[in-house]
Amino acid sequence: MKLLKTIKIITICSFLLAFNACKDKEQIQIDLSGNWSFKIDSLNVGEKQNWFLDKLSDTIKLPGSMAENGKGNDITVNTIYTGNMWNDSLWYTDPKMAKYRKEGNIKIPFWLQPVKDYKGAAWYQKTVTIPRKLEW
Protein backbone atom coordinates (compact mmCIF):
# COMPACT_ATOMS: atom_id res chain seq x y z
CA MET A 1 0.00 0.00 0.00
CA LYS A 2 2.81 2.38 0.90
CA LEU A 3 4.61 1.49 -2.36
CA LEU A 4 1.49 2.31 -4.39
CA LYS A 5 1.19 5.71 -2.67
CA THR A 6 4.88 6.44 -3.34
CA ILE A 7 4.45 5.52 -7.02
CA LYS A 8 1.42 7.86 -7.28
CA ILE A 9 3.37 10.73 -5.70
CA ILE A 10 6.35 10.15 -8.01
CA THR A 11 4.00 9.99 -11.03
CA ILE A 12 2.24 13.23 -10.08
CA CYS A 13 5.58 15.00 -9.47
CA SER A 14 6.86 13.76 -12.84
CA PHE A 15 3.77 15.14 -14.62
CA LEU A 16 4.12 18.48 -12.81
CA LEU A 17 7.77 18.73 -13.81
CA ALA A 18 6.93 17.81 -17.41
CA PHE A 19 4.14 20.39 -17.64
CA ASN A 20 6.37 23.05 -16.11
CA ALA A 21 9.10 22.30 -18.66
CA CYS A 22 6.58 22.71 -21.49
CA LYS A 23 5.45 26.11 -20.25
CA ASP A 24 6.27 28.94 -22.66
CA LYS A 25 9.35 30.78 -21.57
CA GLU A 26 9.42 34.54 -22.07
CA GLN A 27 11.06 35.25 -25.42
CA ILE A 28 13.27 38.31 -25.23
CA GLN A 29 14.32 39.71 -28.56
CA ILE A 30 16.63 42.54 -29.46
CA ASP A 31 15.50 44.50 -32.51
CA LEU A 32 18.51 44.88 -34.82
CA SER A 33 16.71 46.89 -37.48
CA GLY A 34 17.70 50.49 -38.08
CA ASN A 35 20.88 52.32 -38.98
CA TRP A 36 24.14 50.38 -38.99
CA SER A 37 27.68 51.59 -39.64
CA PHE A 38 28.84 50.26 -42.98
CA LYS A 39 31.80 50.17 -45.35
CA ILE A 40 32.40 48.49 -48.69
CA ASP A 41 35.61 46.45 -48.73
CA SER A 42 36.20 46.14 -52.48
CA LEU A 43 39.92 45.48 -51.98
CA ASN A 44 39.24 42.90 -49.23
CA VAL A 45 41.63 44.57 -46.78
CA GLY A 46 39.27 45.22 -43.86
CA GLU A 47 40.33 42.24 -41.79
CA LYS A 48 44.07 42.88 -42.27
CA GLN A 49 43.61 46.57 -41.47
CA ASN A 50 41.48 45.81 -38.38
CA TRP A 51 38.40 47.71 -39.53
CA PHE A 52 36.50 45.95 -36.73
CA LEU A 53 38.37 48.18 -34.23
CA ASP A 54 37.22 51.44 -35.85
CA LYS A 55 33.85 53.10 -36.31
CA LEU A 56 32.91 52.51 -39.94
CA SER A 57 32.46 55.71 -41.94
CA ASP A 58 29.23 55.10 -43.86
CA THR A 59 25.74 54.04 -42.75
CA ILE A 60 23.13 51.65 -44.10
CA LYS A 61 19.56 50.92 -43.01
CA LEU A 62 18.66 47.33 -42.22
CA PRO A 63 16.70 45.33 -43.08
CA GLY A 64 17.51 46.20 -46.65
CA SER A 65 19.99 45.44 -49.37
CA MET A 66 22.99 47.45 -50.47
CA ALA A 67 21.17 48.33 -53.71
CA GLU A 68 18.08 49.51 -51.80
CA ASN A 69 20.35 51.77 -49.77
CA GLY A 70 22.11 53.14 -52.86
CA LYS A 71 25.39 51.38 -52.04
CA GLY A 72 27.61 49.90 -54.70
CA ASN A 73 28.77 50.80 -58.15
CA ASP A 74 26.70 52.68 -60.70
CA ILE A 75 25.37 50.60 -63.59
CA THR A 76 27.43 51.08 -66.74
CA VAL A 77 27.55 49.58 -70.21
CA ASN A 78 30.31 47.29 -68.89
CA THR A 79 28.42 46.01 -65.83
CA ILE A 80 28.62 42.22 -65.75
CA TYR A 81 25.28 40.57 -65.04
CA THR A 82 24.47 37.15 -63.67
CA GLY A 83 22.51 36.51 -66.85
CA ASN A 84 23.56 37.72 -70.24
CA MET A 85 22.08 39.86 -72.95
CA TRP A 86 22.81 37.60 -75.94
CA ASN A 87 19.20 37.93 -77.07
CA ASP A 88 19.37 41.75 -76.81
CA SER A 89 22.77 42.26 -78.42
CA LEU A 90 21.31 45.03 -80.61
CA TRP A 91 21.20 47.14 -77.45
CA TYR A 92 24.97 47.56 -77.84
CA THR A 93 24.85 48.61 -81.51
CA ASP A 94 21.38 49.96 -82.41
CA PRO A 95 21.47 53.78 -82.82
CA LYS A 96 17.96 53.97 -81.30
CA MET A 97 19.37 52.55 -78.08
CA ALA A 98 22.41 54.88 -77.95
CA LYS A 99 20.74 57.26 -75.47
CA TYR A 100 20.26 54.33 -73.07
CA ARG A 101 23.97 53.48 -73.17
CA LYS A 102 25.10 56.92 -71.94
CA GLU A 103 26.49 57.38 -68.44
CA GLY A 104 23.74 58.49 -66.07
CA ASN A 105 20.97 57.11 -68.28
CA ILE A 106 21.78 53.40 -68.51
CA LYS A 107 18.61 51.42 -69.21
CA ILE A 108 19.08 47.71 -69.74
CA PRO A 109 16.30 46.09 -71.81
CA PHE A 110 15.39 43.38 -69.36
CA TRP A 111 13.54 43.34 -66.08
CA LEU A 112 16.45 42.38 -63.79
CA GLN A 113 18.39 45.65 -64.02
CA PRO A 114 19.67 46.47 -60.54
CA VAL A 115 19.88 50.01 -59.16
CA LYS A 116 23.50 49.44 -58.10
CA ASP A 117 25.98 46.62 -58.59
CA TYR A 118 28.47 45.19 -56.11
CA LYS A 119 29.95 41.77 -55.59
CA GLY A 120 32.41 41.41 -52.75
CA ALA A 121 33.06 42.02 -49.08
CA ALA A 122 31.25 44.62 -47.02
CA TRP A 123 31.36 45.39 -43.30
CA TYR A 124 28.35 46.00 -41.06
CA GLN A 125 28.67 47.27 -37.51
CA LYS A 126 26.21 48.04 -34.72
CA THR A 127 26.52 48.48 -30.97
CA VAL A 128 23.95 46.39 -29.12
CA THR A 129 23.04 46.62 -25.45
CA ILE A 130 22.12 43.24 -23.99
CA PRO A 131 19.61 43.49 -21.12
CA ARG A 132 20.76 42.05 -17.79
CA LYS A 133 18.05 39.38 -17.85
CA LEU A 134 19.70 37.90 -20.96
CA GLU A 135 23.17 37.72 -19.47
CA TRP A 136 24.27 34.27 -18.41
Tab-separated table of C-alpha atoms in Angstrom:
chain	number	residue	atom	x	y	z
A	1	MET	CA	0.000	0.000	0.000
A	2	LYS	CA	2.813	2.380	0.897
A	3	LEU	CA	4.615	1.486	-2.356
A	4	LEU	CA	1.488	2.313	-4.385
A	5	LYS	CA	1.193	5.708	-2.669
A	6	THR	CA	4.880	6.442	-3.344
A	7	ILE	CA	4.446	5.516	-7.024
A	8	LYS	CA	1.422	7.856	-7.282
A	9	ILE	CA	3.371	10.734	-5.704
A	10	ILE	CA	6.351	10.152	-8.013
A	11	THR	CA	4.004	9.995	-11.034
A	12	ILE	CA	2.240	13.226	-10.081
A	13	CYS	CA	5.576	14.999	-9.470
A	14	SER	CA	6.856	13.763	-12.841
A	15	PHE	CA	3.770	15.137	-14.617
A	16	LEU	CA	4.116	18.478	-12.812
A	17	LEU	CA	7.768	18.727	-13.809
A	18	ALA	CA	6.934	17.809	-17.412
A	19	PHE	CA	4.136	20.385	-17.637
A	20	ASN	CA	6.366	23.049	-16.110
A	21	ALA	CA	9.103	22.296	-18.662
A	22	CYS	CA	6.580	22.713	-21.490
A	23	LYS	CA	5.454	26.107	-20.246
A	24	ASP	CA	6.272	28.943	-22.663
A	25	LYS	CA	9.348	30.780	-21.571
A	26	GLU	CA	9.416	34.536	-22.068
A	27	GLN	CA	11.058	35.250	-25.416
A	28	ILE	CA	13.269	38.306	-25.228
A	29	GLN	CA	14.319	39.708	-28.564
A	30	ILE	CA	16.626	42.543	-29.462
A	31	ASP	CA	15.498	44.497	-32.513
A	32	LEU	CA	18.508	44.880	-34.816
A	33	SER	CA	16.711	46.890	-37.481
A	34	GLY	CA	17.696	50.493	-38.080
A	35	ASN	CA	20.878	52.318	-38.981
A	36	TRP	CA	24.140	50.381	-38.994
A	37	SER	CA	27.677	51.589	-39.637
A	38	PHE	CA	28.842	50.261	-42.978
A	39	LYS	CA	31.795	50.165	-45.349
A	40	ILE	CA	32.400	48.495	-48.691
A	41	ASP	CA	35.611	46.455	-48.732
A	42	SER	CA	36.199	46.145	-52.480
A	43	LEU	CA	39.923	45.477	-51.985
A	44	ASN	CA	39.239	42.897	-49.228
A	45	VAL	CA	41.630	44.572	-46.783
A	46	GLY	CA	39.267	45.218	-43.856
A	47	GLU	CA	40.327	42.241	-41.794
A	48	LYS	CA	44.069	42.880	-42.269
A	49	GLN	CA	43.611	46.574	-41.472
A	50	ASN	CA	41.484	45.805	-38.382
A	51	TRP	CA	38.396	47.709	-39.532
A	52	PHE	CA	36.500	45.951	-36.735
A	53	LEU	CA	38.365	48.177	-34.232
A	54	ASP	CA	37.221	51.442	-35.850
A	55	LYS	CA	33.848	53.102	-36.309
A	56	LEU	CA	32.907	52.511	-39.941
A	57	SER	CA	32.464	55.706	-41.937
A	58	ASP	CA	29.233	55.098	-43.863
A	59	THR	CA	25.736	54.042	-42.747
A	60	ILE	CA	23.133	51.653	-44.095
A	61	LYS	CA	19.556	50.919	-43.013
A	62	LEU	CA	18.655	47.326	-42.217
A	63	PRO	CA	16.704	45.330	-43.077
A	64	GLY	CA	17.514	46.204	-46.651
A	65	SER	CA	19.993	45.442	-49.370
A	66	MET	CA	22.988	47.450	-50.471
A	67	ALA	CA	21.169	48.326	-53.709
A	68	GLU	CA	18.080	49.514	-51.800
A	69	ASN	CA	20.355	51.774	-49.773
A	70	GLY	CA	22.111	53.145	-52.861
A	71	LYS	CA	25.385	51.375	-52.036
A	72	GLY	CA	27.614	49.897	-54.698
A	73	ASN	CA	28.771	50.802	-58.155
A	74	ASP	CA	26.696	52.675	-60.700
A	75	ILE	CA	25.369	50.604	-63.585
A	76	THR	CA	27.433	51.080	-66.744
A	77	VAL	CA	27.555	49.581	-70.213
A	78	ASN	CA	30.307	47.295	-68.887
A	79	THR	CA	28.417	46.014	-65.829
A	80	ILE	CA	28.621	42.216	-65.747
A	81	TYR	CA	25.281	40.569	-65.037
A	82	THR	CA	24.472	37.147	-63.674
A	83	GLY	CA	22.509	36.510	-66.849
A	84	ASN	CA	23.562	37.720	-70.245
A	85	MET	CA	22.083	39.863	-72.952
A	86	TRP	CA	22.809	37.604	-75.942
A	87	ASN	CA	19.196	37.926	-77.070
A	88	ASP	CA	19.365	41.746	-76.805
A	89	SER	CA	22.770	42.261	-78.418
A	90	LEU	CA	21.307	45.025	-80.612
A	91	TRP	CA	21.202	47.141	-77.454
A	92	TYR	CA	24.974	47.555	-77.836
A	93	THR	CA	24.846	48.611	-81.514
A	94	ASP	CA	21.383	49.964	-82.413
A	95	PRO	CA	21.471	53.782	-82.816
A	96	LYS	CA	17.959	53.972	-81.303
A	97	MET	CA	19.372	52.545	-78.083
A	98	ALA	CA	22.408	54.879	-77.952
A	99	LYS	CA	20.737	57.258	-75.472
A	100	TYR	CA	20.264	54.330	-73.067
A	101	ARG	CA	23.974	53.477	-73.169
A	102	LYS	CA	25.097	56.918	-71.942
A	103	GLU	CA	26.491	57.384	-68.436
A	104	GLY	CA	23.736	58.492	-66.071
A	105	ASN	CA	20.970	57.108	-68.284
A	106	ILE	CA	21.776	53.399	-68.506
A	107	LYS	CA	18.609	51.425	-69.211
A	108	ILE	CA	19.079	47.710	-69.735
A	109	PRO	CA	16.302	46.092	-71.813
A	110	PHE	CA	15.388	43.376	-69.365
A	111	TRP	CA	13.541	43.335	-66.076
A	112	LEU	CA	16.452	42.381	-63.795
A	113	GLN	CA	18.387	45.651	-64.019
A	114	PRO	CA	19.674	46.474	-60.538
A	115	VAL	CA	19.880	50.009	-59.163
A	116	LYS	CA	23.501	49.444	-58.096
A	117	ASP	CA	25.977	46.620	-58.587
A	118	TYR	CA	28.472	45.190	-56.111
A	119	LYS	CA	29.954	41.766	-55.592
A	120	GLY	CA	32.409	41.413	-52.750
A	121	ALA	CA	33.059	42.024	-49.083
A	122	ALA	CA	31.247	44.622	-47.017
A	123	TRP	CA	31.362	45.386	-43.301
A	124	TYR	CA	28.347	46.003	-41.063
A	125	GLN	CA	28.674	47.271	-37.505
A	126	LYS	CA	26.205	48.035	-34.717
A	127	THR	CA	26.520	48.483	-30.969
A	128	VAL	CA	23.948	46.389	-29.115
A	129	THR	CA	23.040	46.619	-25.446
A	130	ILE	CA	22.121	43.237	-23.988
A	131	PRO	CA	19.607	43.485	-21.118
A	132	ARG	CA	20.758	42.049	-17.791
A	133	LYS	CA	18.046	39.379	-17.851
A	134	LEU	CA	19.698	37.904	-20.962
A	135	GLU	CA	23.170	37.719	-19.468
A	136	TRP	CA	24.273	34.272	-18.406
